[in-house]
PDB file of C-alpha atoms in Angstrom:
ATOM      1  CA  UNK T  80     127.787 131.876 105.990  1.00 74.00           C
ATOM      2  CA  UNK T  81     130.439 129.135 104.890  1.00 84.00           C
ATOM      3  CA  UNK T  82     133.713 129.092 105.488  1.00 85.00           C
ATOM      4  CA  UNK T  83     136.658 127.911 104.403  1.00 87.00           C
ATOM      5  CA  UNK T  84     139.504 126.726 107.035  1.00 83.00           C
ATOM      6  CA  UNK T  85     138.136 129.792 108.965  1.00 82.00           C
ATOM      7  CA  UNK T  86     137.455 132.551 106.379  1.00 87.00           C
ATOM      8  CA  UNK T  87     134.159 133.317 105.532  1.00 89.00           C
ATOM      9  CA  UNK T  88     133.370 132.714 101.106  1.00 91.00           C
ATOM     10  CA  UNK T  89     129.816 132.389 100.922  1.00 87.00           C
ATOM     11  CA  UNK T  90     128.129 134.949 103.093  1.00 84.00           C
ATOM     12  CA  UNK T  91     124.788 135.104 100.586  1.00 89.00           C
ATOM     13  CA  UNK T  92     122.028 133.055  99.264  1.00 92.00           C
ATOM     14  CA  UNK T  93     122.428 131.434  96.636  1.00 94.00           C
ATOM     15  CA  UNK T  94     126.509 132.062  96.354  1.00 94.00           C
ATOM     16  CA  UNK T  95     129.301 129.918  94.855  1.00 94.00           C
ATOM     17  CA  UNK T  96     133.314 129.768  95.677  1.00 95.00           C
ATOM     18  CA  UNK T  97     136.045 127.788  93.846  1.00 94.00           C
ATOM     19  CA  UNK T  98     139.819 127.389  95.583  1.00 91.00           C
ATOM     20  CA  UNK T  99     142.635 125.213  94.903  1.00 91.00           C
ATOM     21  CA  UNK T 100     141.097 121.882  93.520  1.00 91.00           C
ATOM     22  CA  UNK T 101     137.414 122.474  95.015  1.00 94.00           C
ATOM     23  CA  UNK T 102     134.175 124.766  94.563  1.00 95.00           C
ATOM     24  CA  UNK T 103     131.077 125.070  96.626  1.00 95.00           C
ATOM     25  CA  UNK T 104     128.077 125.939  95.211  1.00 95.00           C
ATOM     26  CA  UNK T 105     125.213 126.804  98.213  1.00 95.00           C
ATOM     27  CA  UNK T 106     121.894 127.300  96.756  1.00 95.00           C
ATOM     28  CA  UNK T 107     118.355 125.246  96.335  1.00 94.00           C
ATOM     29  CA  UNK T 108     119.027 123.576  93.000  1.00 94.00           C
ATOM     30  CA  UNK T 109     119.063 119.321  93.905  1.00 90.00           C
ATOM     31  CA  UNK T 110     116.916 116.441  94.655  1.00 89.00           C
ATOM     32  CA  UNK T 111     116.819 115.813  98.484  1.00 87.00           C
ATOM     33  CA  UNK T 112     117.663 112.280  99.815  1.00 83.00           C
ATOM     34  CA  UNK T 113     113.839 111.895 100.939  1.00 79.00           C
ATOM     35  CA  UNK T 114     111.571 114.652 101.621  1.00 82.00           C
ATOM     36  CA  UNK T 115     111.926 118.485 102.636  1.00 84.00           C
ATOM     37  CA  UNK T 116     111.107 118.701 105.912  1.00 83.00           C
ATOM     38  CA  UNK T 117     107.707 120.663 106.647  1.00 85.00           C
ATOM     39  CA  UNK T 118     108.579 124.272 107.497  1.00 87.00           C
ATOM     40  CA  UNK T 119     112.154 124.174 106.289  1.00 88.00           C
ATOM     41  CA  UNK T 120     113.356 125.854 103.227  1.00 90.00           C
ATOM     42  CA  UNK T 121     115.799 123.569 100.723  1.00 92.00           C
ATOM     43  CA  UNK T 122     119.391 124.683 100.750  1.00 92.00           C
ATOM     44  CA  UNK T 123     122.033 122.560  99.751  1.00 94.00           C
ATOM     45  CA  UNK T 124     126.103 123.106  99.863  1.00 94.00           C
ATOM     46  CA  UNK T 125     127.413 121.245  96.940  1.00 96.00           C
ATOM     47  CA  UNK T 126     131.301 120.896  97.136  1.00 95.00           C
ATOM     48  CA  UNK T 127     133.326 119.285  94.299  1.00 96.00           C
ATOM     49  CA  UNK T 128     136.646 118.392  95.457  1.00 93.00           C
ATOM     50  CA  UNK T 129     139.583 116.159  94.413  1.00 90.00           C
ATOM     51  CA  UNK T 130     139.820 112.767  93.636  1.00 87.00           C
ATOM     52  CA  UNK T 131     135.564 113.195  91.975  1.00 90.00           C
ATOM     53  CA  UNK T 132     134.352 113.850  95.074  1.00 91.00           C
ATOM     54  CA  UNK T 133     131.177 115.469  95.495  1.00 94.00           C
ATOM     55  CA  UNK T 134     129.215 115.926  98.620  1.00 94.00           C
ATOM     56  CA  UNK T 135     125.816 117.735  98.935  1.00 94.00           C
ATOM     57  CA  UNK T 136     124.728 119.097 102.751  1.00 92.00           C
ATOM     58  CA  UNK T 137     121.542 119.345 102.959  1.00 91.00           C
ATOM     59  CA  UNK T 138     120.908 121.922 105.998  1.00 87.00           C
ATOM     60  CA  UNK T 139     117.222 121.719 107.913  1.00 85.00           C
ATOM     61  CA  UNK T 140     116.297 123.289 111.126  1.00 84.00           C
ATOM     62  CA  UNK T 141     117.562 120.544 113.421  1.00 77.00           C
ATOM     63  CA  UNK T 142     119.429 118.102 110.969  1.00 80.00           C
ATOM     64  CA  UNK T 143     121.623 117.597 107.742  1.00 82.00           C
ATOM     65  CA  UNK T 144     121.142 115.199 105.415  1.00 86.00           C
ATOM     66  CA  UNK T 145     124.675 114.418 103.586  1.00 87.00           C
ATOM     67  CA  UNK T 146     125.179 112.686 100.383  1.00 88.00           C
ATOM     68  CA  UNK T 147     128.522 111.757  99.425  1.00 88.00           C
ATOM     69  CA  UNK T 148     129.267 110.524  95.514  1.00 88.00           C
ATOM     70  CA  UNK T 149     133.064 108.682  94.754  1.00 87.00           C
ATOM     71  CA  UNK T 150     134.586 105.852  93.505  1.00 86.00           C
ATOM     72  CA  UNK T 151     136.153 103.320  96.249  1.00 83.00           C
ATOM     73  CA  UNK T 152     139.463 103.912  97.794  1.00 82.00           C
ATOM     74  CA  UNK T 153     141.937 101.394  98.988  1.00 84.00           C
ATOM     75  CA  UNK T 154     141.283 100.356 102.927  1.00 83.00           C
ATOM     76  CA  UNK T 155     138.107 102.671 102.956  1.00 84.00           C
ATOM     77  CA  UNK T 156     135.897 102.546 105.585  1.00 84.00           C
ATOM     78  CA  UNK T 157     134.000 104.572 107.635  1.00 78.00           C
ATOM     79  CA  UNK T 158     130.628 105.713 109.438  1.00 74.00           C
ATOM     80  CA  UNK T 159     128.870 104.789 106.095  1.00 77.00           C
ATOM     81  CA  UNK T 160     130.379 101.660 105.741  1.00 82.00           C
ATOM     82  CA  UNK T 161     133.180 100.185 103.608  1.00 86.00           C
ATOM     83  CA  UNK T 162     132.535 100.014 100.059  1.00 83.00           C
ATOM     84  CA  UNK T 163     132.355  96.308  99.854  1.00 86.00           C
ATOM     85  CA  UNK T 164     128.807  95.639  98.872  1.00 84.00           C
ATOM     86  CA  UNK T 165     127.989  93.724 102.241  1.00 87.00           C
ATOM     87  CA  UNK T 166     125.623  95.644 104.119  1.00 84.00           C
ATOM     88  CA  UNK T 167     125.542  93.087 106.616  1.00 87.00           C
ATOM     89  CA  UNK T 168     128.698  94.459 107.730  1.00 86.00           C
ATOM     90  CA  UNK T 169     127.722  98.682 107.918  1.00 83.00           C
ATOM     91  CA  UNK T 170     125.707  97.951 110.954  1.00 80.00           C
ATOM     92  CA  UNK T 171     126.534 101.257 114.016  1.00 76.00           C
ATOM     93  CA  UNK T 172     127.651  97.943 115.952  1.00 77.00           C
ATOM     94  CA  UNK T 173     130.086  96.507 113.386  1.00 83.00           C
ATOM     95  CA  UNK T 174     131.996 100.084 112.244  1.00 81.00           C
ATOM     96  CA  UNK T 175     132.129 100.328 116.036  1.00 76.00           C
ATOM     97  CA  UNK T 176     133.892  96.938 116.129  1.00 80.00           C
ATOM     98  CA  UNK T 177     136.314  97.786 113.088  1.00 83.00           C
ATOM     99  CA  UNK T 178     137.110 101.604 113.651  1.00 78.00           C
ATOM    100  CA  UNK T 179     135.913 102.292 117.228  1.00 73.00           C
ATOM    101  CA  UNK T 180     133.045 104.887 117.973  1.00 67.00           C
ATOM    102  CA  UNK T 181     134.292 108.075 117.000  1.00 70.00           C
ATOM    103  CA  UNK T 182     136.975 109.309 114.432  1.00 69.00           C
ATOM    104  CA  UNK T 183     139.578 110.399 116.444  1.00 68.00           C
ATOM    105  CA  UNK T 184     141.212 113.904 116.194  1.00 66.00           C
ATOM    106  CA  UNK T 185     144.575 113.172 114.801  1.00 69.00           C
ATOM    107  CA  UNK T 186     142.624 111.127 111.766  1.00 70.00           C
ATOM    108  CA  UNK T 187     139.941 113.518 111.162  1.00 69.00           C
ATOM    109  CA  UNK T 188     140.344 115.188 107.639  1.00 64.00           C
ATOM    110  CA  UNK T 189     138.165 118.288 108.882  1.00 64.00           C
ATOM    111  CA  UNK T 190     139.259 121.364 110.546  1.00 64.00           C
ATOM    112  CA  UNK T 191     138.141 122.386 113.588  1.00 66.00           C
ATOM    113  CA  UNK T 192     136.272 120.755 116.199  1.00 66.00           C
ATOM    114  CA  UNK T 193     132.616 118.782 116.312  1.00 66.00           C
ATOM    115  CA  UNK T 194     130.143 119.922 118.111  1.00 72.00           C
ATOM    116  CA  UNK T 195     128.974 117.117 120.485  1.00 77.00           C
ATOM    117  CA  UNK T 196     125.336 117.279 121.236  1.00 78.00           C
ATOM    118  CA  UNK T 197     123.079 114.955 123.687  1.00 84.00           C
ATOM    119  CA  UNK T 198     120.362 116.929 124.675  1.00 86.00           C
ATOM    120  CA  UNK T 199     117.724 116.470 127.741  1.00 88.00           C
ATOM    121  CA  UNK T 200     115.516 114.919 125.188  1.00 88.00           C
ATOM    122  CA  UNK T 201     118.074 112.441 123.608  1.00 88.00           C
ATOM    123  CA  UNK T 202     118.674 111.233 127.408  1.00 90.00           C
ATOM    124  CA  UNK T 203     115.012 110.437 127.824  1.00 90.00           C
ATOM    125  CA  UNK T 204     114.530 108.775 124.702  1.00 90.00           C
ATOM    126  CA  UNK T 205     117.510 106.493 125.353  1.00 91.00           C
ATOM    127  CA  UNK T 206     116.176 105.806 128.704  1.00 91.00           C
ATOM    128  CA  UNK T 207     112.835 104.943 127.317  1.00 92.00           C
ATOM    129  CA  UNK T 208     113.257 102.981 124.377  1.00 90.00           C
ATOM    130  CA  UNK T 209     116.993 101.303 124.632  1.00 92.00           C
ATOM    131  CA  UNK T 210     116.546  98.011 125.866  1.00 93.00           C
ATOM    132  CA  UNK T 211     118.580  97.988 129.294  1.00 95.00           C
ATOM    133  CA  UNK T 212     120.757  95.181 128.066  1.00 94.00           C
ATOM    134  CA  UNK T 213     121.804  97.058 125.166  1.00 92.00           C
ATOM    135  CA  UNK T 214     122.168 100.137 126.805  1.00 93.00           C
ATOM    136  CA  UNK T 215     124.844  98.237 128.810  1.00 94.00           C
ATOM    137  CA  UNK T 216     126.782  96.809 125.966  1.00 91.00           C
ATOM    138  CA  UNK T 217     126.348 100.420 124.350  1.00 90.00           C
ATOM    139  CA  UNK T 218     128.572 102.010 127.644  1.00 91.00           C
ATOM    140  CA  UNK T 219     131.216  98.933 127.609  1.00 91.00           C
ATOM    141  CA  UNK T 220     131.493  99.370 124.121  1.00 86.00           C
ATOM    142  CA  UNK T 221     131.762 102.838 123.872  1.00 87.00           C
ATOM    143  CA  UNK T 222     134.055 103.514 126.757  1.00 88.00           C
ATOM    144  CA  UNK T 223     136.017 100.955 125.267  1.00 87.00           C
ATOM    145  CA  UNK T 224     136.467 102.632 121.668  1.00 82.00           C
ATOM    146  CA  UNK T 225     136.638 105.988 123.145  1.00 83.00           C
ATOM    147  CA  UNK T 226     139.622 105.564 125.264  1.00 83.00           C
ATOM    148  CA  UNK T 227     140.605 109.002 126.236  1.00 83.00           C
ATOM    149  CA  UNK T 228     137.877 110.416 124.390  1.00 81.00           C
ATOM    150  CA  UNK T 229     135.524 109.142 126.670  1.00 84.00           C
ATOM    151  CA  UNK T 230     136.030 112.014 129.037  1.00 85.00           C
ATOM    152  CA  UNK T 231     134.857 114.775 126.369  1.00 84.00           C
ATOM    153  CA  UNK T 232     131.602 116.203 127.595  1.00 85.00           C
ATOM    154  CA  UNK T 233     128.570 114.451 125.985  1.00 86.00           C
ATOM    155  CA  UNK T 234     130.866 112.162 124.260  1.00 86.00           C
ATOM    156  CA  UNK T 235     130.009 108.647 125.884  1.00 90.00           C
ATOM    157  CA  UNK T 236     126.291 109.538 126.014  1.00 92.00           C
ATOM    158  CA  UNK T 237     126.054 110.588 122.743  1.00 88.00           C
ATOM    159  CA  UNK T 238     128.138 107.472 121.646  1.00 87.00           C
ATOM    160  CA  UNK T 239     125.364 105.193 123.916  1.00 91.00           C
ATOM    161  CA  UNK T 240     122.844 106.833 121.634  1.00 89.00           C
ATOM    162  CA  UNK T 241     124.212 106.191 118.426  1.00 85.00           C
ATOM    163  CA  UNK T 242     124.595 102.406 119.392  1.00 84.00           C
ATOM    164  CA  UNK T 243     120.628 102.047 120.390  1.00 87.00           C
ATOM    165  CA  UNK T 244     119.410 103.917 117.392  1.00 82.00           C
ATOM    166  CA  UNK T 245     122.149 104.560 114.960  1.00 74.00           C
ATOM    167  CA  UNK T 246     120.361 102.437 112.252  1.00 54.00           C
ATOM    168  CA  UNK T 247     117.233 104.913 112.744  1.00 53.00           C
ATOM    169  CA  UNK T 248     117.948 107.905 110.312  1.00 47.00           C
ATOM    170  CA  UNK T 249     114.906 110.062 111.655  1.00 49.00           C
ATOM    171  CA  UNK T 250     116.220 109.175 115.841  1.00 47.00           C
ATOM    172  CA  UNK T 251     118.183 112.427 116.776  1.00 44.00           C
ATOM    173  CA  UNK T 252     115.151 114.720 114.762  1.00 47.00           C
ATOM    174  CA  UNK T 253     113.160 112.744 116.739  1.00 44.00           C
ATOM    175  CA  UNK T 254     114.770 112.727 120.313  1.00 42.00           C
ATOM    176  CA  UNK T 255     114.073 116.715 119.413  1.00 43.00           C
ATOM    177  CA  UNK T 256     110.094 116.253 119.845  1.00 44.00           C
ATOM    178  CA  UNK T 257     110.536 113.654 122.654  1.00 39.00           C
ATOM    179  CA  UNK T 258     108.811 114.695 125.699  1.00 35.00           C
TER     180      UNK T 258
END
């Protein structure tokens, strides 16, 4: 079922929905960003909003894969970079620098609240593969950018683990199957 600030509009599958300024589409009609996972089933939510914005979610039993299509806006930036053609500088450890770890509340443009997960496996996997040393710059950084925040259950963990592995695409699916 998705919802719209709250309301349920497409409770079926394949269903569509068109408000003020956006639609959603939510069916299996799209090319995926890499593969379809094995045992998963494609469905995608295509929204087309303002401004030429369109975002496709692609929904799998333990991730999302989320494409987002637009043309630059003034002072962008973000957890997908900046829009300036440097990739040097869309790095987890450079966003962190410029925006901090986390979006905070008051900025977010979404309703409601995210769901903050770091699961037993996550913790093993961080305490198994992140290099000690940057598992300590990954707490004094993230305490540091979260502020307040840092008190939110799972926040700072979850923020440690996006630091050691947040160039690794596949590293929360994984943390899944770590044992």
């Amino acid at each position: 079922i998705l919802t719209v600030d709250g309301q349920p509009v497409c409770g079926g599958f394949p269903s569509s929905y068109s408000g003020a300024g956006f639609s959603l589409t939510y069916d299996s009609v799209g090319e995926v960003p890499d593969v379809v996972p094995e045992g998963n089933e494609k469905r995608i939510v295509h929204m087309t909003l303002p401004l030429g914005i369109k975002v496709e979610v692609f929904q799998w039993n333990n991730y999302i894969d989320v494409t987002i299509t637009m043309s630059p806006q003034p002072a962008q930036d973000g957890v997908c970079g900046n829009f300036n053609g440097d990739h040097a500088d869309d790095t987890t450890a450079t966003i962190m620098q410029r925006i901090g770890a986390r979006v905070r509340p008051s900025e977010s443009l979404l309703s409601g609240q995210a769901k903050i997960e770091f699961t037993h496996q996550m913790k093993k996997m961080l305490q198994a593969e992140c290099p000690a040393a940057t598992l300590a710059q990954a707490q004094a950084q993230c305490v540091t950018n979260l502020g307040t925040l840092a008190s939110v259950p799972n926040l700072t963990p979850a923020c440690q683990f996006d630091y050691c592995f947040g160039m690794n695409v596949r590293a929360r699916s994984h943390a899944k199957l770590y044992h």
